[in-house]
CSV table of C-alpha atoms in Angstrom, one decimal:
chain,number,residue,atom,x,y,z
A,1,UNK,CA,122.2,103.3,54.8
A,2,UNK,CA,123.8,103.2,58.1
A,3,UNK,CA,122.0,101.8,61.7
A,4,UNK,CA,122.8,104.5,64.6
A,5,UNK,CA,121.1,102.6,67.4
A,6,UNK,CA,117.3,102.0,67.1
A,7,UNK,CA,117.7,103.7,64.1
A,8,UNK,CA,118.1,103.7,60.4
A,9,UNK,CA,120.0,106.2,58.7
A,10,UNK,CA,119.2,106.9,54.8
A,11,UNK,CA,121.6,109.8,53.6
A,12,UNK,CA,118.8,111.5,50.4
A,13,UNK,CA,120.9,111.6,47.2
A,14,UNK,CA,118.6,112.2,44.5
A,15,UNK,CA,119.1,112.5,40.7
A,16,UNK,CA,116.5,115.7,41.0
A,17,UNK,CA,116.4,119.2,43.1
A,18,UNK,CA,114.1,117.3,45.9
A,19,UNK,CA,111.4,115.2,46.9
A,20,UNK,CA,108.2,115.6,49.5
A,21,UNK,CA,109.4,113.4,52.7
A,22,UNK,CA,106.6,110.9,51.6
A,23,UNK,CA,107.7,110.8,48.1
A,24,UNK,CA,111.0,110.1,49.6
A,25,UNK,CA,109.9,106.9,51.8
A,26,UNK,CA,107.9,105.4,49.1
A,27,UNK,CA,110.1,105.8,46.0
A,28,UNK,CA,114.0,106.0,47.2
A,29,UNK,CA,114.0,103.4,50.0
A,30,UNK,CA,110.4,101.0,49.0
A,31,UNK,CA,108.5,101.8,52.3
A,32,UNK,CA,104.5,100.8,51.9
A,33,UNK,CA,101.6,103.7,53.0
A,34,UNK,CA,101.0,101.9,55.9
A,35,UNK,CA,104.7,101.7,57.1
A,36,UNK,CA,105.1,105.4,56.8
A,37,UNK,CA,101.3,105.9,58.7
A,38,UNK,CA,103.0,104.0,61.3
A,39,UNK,CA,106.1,105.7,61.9
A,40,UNK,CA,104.5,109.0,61.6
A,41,UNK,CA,101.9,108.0,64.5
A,42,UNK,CA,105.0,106.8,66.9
A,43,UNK,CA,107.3,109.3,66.1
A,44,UNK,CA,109.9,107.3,64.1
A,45,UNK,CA,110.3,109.3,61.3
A,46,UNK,CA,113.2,112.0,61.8
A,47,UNK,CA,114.8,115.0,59.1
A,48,UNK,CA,118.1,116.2,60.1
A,49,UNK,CA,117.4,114.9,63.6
A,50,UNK,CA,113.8,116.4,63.9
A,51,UNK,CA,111.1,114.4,64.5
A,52,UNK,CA,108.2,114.8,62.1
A,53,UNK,CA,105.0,113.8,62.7
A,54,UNK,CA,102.4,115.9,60.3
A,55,UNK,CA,104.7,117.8,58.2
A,56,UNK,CA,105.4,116.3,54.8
A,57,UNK,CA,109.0,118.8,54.6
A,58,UNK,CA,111.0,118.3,51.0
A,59,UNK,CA,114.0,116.9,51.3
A,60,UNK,CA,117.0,117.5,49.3
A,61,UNK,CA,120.9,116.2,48.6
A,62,UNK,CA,122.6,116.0,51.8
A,63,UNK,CA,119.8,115.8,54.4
A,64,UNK,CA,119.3,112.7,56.2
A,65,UNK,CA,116.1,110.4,57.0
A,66,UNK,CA,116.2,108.5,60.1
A,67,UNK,CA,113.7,105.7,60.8
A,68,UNK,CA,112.9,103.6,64.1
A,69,UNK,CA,113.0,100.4,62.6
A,70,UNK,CA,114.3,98.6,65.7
A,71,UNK,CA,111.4,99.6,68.0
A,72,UNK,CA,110.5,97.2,70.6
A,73,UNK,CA,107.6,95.2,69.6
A,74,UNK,CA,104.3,92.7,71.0
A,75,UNK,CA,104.4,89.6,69.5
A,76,UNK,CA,101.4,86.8,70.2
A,77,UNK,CA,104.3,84.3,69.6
A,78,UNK,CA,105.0,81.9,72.3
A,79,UNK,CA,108.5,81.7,72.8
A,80,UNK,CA,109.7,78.2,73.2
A,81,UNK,CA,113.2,77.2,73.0
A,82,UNK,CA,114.7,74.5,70.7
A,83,UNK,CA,117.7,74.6,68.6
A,84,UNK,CA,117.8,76.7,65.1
A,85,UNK,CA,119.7,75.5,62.0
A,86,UNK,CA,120.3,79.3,61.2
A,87,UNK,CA,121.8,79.9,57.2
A,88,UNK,CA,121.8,83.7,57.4
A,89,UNK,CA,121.2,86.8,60.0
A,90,UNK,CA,121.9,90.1,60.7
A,91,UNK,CA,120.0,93.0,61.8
A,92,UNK,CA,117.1,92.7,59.2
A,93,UNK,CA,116.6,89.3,57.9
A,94,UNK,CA,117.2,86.0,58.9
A,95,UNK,CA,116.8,82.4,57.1
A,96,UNK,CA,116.5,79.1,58.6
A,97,UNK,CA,116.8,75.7,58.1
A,98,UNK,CA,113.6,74.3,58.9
A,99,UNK,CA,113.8,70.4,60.0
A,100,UNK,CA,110.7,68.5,58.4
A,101,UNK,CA,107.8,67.3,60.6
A,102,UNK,CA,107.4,71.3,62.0
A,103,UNK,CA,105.0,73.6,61.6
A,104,UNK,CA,106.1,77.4,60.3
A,105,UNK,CA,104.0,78.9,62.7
A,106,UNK,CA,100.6,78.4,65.1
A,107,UNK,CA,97.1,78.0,63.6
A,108,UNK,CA,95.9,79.5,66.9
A,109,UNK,CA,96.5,81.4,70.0
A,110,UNK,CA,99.1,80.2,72.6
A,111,UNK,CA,99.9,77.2,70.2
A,112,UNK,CA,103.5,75.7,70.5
A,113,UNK,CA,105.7,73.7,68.3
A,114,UNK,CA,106.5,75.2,65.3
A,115,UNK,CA,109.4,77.3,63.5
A,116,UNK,CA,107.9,80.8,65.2
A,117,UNK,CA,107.9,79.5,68.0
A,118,UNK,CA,111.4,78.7,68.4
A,119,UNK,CA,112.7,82.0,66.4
A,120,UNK,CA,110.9,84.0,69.1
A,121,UNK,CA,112.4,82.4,71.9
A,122,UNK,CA,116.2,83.1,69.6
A,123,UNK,CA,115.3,86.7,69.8
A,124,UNK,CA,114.1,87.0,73.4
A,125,UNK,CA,117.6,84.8,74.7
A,126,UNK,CA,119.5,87.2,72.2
A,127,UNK,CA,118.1,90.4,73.0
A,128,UNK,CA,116.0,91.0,69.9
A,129,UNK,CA,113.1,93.4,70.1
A,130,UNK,CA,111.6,91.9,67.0
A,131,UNK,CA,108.4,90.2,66.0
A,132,UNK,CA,107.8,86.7,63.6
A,133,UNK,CA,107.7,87.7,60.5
A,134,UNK,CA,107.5,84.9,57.6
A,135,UNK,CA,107.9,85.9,54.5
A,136,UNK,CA,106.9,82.6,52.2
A,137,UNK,CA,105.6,79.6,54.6
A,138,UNK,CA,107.1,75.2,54.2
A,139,UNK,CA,104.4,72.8,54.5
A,140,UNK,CA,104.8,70.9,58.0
A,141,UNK,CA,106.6,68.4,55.9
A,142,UNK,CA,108.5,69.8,54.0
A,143,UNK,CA,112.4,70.8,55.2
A,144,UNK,CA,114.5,73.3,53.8
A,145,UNK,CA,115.0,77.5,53.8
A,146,UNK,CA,112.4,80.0,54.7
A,147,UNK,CA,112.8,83.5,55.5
A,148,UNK,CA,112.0,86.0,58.0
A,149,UNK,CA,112.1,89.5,58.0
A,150,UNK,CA,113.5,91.1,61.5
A,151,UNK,CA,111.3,94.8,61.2
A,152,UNK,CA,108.4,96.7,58.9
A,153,UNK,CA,110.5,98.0,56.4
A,154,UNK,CA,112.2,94.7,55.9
A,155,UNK,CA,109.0,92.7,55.4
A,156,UNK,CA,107.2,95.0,53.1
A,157,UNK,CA,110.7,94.8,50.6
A,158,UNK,CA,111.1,91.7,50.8
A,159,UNK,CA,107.2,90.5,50.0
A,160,UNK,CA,107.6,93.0,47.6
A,161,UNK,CA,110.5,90.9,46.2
A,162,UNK,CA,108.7,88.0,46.3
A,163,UNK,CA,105.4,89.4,44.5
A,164,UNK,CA,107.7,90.0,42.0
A,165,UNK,CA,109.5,87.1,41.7
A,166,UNK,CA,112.9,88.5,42.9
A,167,UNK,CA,113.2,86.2,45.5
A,168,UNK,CA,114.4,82.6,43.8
A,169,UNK,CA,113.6,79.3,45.8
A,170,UNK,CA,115.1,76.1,44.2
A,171,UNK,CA,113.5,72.9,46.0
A,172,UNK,CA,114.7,69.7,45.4
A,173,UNK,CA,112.0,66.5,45.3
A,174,UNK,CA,112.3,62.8,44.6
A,175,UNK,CA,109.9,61.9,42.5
A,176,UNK,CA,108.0,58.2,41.3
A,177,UNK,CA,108.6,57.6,38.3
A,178,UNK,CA,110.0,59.0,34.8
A,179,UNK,CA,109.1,62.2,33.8
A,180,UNK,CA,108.1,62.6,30.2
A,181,UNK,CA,110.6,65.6,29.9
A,182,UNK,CA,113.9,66.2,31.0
A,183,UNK,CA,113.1,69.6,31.4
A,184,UNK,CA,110.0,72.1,31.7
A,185,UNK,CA,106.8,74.0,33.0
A,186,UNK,CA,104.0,73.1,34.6
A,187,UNK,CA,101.3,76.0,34.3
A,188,UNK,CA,98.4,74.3,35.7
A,189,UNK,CA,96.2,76.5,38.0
A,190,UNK,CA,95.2,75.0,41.7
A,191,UNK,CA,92.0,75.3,43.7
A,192,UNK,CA,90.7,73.3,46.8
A,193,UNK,CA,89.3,70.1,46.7
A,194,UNK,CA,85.6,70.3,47.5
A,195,UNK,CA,86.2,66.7,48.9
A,196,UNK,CA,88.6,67.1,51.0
A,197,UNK,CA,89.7,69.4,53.9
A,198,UNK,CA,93.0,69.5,53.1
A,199,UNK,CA,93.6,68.3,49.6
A,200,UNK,CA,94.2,70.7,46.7
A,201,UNK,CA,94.1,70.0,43.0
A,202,UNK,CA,94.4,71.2,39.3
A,203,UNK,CA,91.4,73.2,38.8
A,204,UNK,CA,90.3,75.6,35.6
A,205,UNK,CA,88.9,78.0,38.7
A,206,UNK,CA,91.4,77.5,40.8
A,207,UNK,CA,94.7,80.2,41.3
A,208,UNK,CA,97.3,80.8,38.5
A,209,UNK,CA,100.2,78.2,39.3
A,210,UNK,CA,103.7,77.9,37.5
A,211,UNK,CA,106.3,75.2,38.2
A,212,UNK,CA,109.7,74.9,36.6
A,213,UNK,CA,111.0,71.6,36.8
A,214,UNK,CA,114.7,69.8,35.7
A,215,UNK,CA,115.7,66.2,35.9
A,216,UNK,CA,118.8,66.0,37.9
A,217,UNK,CA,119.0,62.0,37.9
A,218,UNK,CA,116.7,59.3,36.7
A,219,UNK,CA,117.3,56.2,39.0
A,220,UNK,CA,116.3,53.4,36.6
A,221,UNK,CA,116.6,50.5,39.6
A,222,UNK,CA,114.2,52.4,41.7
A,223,UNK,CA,112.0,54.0,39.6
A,224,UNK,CA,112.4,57.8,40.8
A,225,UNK,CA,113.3,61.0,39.4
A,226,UNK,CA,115.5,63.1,41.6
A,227,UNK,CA,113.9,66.6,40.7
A,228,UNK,CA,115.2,70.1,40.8
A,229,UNK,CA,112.1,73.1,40.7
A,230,UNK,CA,111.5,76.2,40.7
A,231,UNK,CA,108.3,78.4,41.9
A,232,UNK,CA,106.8,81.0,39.9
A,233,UNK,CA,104.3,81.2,42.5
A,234,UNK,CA,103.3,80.1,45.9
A,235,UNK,CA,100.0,78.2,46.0
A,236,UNK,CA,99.5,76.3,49.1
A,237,UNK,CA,100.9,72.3,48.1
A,238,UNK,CA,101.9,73.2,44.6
A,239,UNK,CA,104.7,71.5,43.8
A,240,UNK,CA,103.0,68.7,45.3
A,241,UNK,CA,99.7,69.0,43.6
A,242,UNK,CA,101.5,69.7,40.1
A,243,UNK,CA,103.8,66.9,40.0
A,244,UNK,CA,101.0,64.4,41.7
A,245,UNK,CA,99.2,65.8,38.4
A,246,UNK,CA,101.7,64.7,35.4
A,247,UNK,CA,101.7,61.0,36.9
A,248,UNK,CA,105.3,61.9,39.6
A,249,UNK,CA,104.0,61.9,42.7
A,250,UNK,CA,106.9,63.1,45.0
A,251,UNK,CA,107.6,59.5,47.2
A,252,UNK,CA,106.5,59.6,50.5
A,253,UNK,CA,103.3,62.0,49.9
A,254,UNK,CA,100.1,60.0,50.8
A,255,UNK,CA,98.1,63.0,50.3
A,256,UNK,CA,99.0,63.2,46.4
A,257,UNK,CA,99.5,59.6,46.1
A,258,UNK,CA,103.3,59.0,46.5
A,259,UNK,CA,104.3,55.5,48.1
A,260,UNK,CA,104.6,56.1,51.9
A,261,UNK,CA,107.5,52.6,52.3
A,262,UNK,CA,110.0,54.4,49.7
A,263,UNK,CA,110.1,58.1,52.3
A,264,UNK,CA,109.4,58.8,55.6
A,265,UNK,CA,107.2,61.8,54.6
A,266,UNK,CA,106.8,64.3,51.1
A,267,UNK,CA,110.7,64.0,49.7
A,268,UNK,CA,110.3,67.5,49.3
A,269,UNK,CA,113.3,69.8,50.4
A,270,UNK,CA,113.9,73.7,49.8
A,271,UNK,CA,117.5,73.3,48.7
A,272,UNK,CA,118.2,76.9,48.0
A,273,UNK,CA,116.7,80.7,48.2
A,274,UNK,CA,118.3,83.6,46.1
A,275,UNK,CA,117.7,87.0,48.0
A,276,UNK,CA,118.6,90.5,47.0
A,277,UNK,CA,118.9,92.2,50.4
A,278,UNK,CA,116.4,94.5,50.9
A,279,UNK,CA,118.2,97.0,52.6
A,280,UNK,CA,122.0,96.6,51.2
A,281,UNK,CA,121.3,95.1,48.1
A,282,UNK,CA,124.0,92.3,48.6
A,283,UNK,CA,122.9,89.5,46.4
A,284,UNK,CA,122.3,86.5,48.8
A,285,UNK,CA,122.4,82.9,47.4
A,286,UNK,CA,121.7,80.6,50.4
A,287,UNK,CA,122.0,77.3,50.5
A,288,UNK,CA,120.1,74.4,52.8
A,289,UNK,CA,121.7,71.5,53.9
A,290,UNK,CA,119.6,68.4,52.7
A,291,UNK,CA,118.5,66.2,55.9
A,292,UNK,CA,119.8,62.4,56.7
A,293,UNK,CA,117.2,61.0,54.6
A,294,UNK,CA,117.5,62.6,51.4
A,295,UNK,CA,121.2,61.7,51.1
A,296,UNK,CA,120.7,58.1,50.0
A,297,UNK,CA,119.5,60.0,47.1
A,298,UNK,CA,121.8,63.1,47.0
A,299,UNK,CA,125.2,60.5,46.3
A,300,UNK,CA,123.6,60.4,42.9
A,301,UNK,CA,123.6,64.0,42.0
A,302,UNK,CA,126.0,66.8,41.8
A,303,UNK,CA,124.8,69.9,44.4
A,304,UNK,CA,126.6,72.4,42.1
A,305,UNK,CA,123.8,71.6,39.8
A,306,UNK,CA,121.3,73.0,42.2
């Protein structure tokens, strides 16, 4: 894989003879129907440096597929500057640090304040032509890594990864109480809360939910569990919801019943994201700084545990 420009460069080496250009897209580099529909209808897709647009040629060792991933795009995203706490970029990805009490992105039109907004300003002032994509969301809350995809072919690998489970995010939480085990799973599914708006719970209708979950430290003094997990899954509140649901609410979480005088807001902080890059296959182990607050409780716990 080499960029030339605008452009993506996939040399074909293939353990067979050849392969239909569509075959090609979909099997060797991971492109989606849609993303090929795409490029065919703007003219992005080239063989040997000739466009194709209806032809479907075979391809074969030595040729080359070019793709215009770097197309400039539209994006409904206000831009709006503010300073990023960036962890990794380059030309396909990029992972933030995303400070609690912010948004990931706008529940409606024009709306400001949040995460998109401010990566859509970095790649306007940096002469980006690329559009917001999020490829797992933080609760406003909630601090820590999340990552964003810079073009189509990078989103549709990388939610691809993360339907199956190739994309690791370790959070950290402080937690009331003890937990009965030092170690384990939570596999409780999670609906809404007919009661509440917001709310979700542990629901025998509700979405399949798995949680991993270690004890780093036990602070006997204070009562709290410092708490390192791990998602299976990505149900809207679940660590929240599941630990709320074994009798550890994390501190701070009013929603789910943690105390609101012991944190600020849900002790809830995504420590760490393990990322296979889609397009070079470097294995990416990223680390998020933990904020001011949480470091009261970080003295008590080795990081290279996390």
């Amino acid at each position: 894989m080499k960029i030339r420009g605008e452009w993506v460069e996939f040399p074909v080496s293939l353990s067979g003879e050849s392969l239909h250009l569509n075959e090609f897209l979909q099997k060797e580099i991971g492109a989606s129907k849609a993303n090929i529909s795409e490029w065919r209808n703007t003219h992005s897709i080239k063989v040997n440096e000739e466009v194709i647009s209806n032809q479907n040629p075979l391809v074969t060792n030595g040729d080359s597929v070019l793709l215009h991933v770097f197309r400039e795009e539209e994006d409904e995203i206000v831009p709006e500057y503010r300073e990023l706490a960036i962890l990794f970029e380059d030309e396909h990805l990029i992972v933030l640090n995303k400070p609690e009490g912010m948004s990931t992105h706008p529940n409606k039109a024009q709306e400001t304040g949040t995460l998109a907004n401010a990566l859509a300003s970095h790649y306007q002032v940096s002469g980006q032509n690329s559009k917001v994509r999020q490829i797992h969301r933080l609760d406003k809350d909630t601090s820590g890594a999340i990552v964003f995809a810079k073009h189509a072919l990078a989103q549709t690998l990388l939610d691809k990864a993360l339907q199956d489970d190739q994309i690791k995010r370790t959070y950290v939480a402080v937690a009331e109480g003890r937990l009965h085990r030092k170690k384990g799973t939570i596999k409780e599914p999670i609906g809404r809360d007919r009661h509440h708006a917001v709310r979700r719970r542990v629901s025998e209708s509700g979405q399949p939910a798995v949680t991993h979950y270690q004890v780093l430290q036990y602070l006997r003094e204070q009562r709290l569990s410092i708490v390192k997990l791990q998602l299976e899954t990505g149900r809207t509140h679940q660590i929240r919801v599941h630990l709320s649901s074994v009798g550890n609410p994390i501190a701070g979480d009013e929603l789910y019943g943690g105390n609101p005088e012991i944190f600020s807001r849900q002790a809830l902080h995504a420590a760490k994201v393990f990322i296979k890059h889609p397009l070079t296959g470097e294995a990416l182990n990223i680390r998020a700084p933990f904020p001011e607050e949480f470091n009261r409780f970080m003295k008590y716990v080795d990081e290279e545990e996390i």
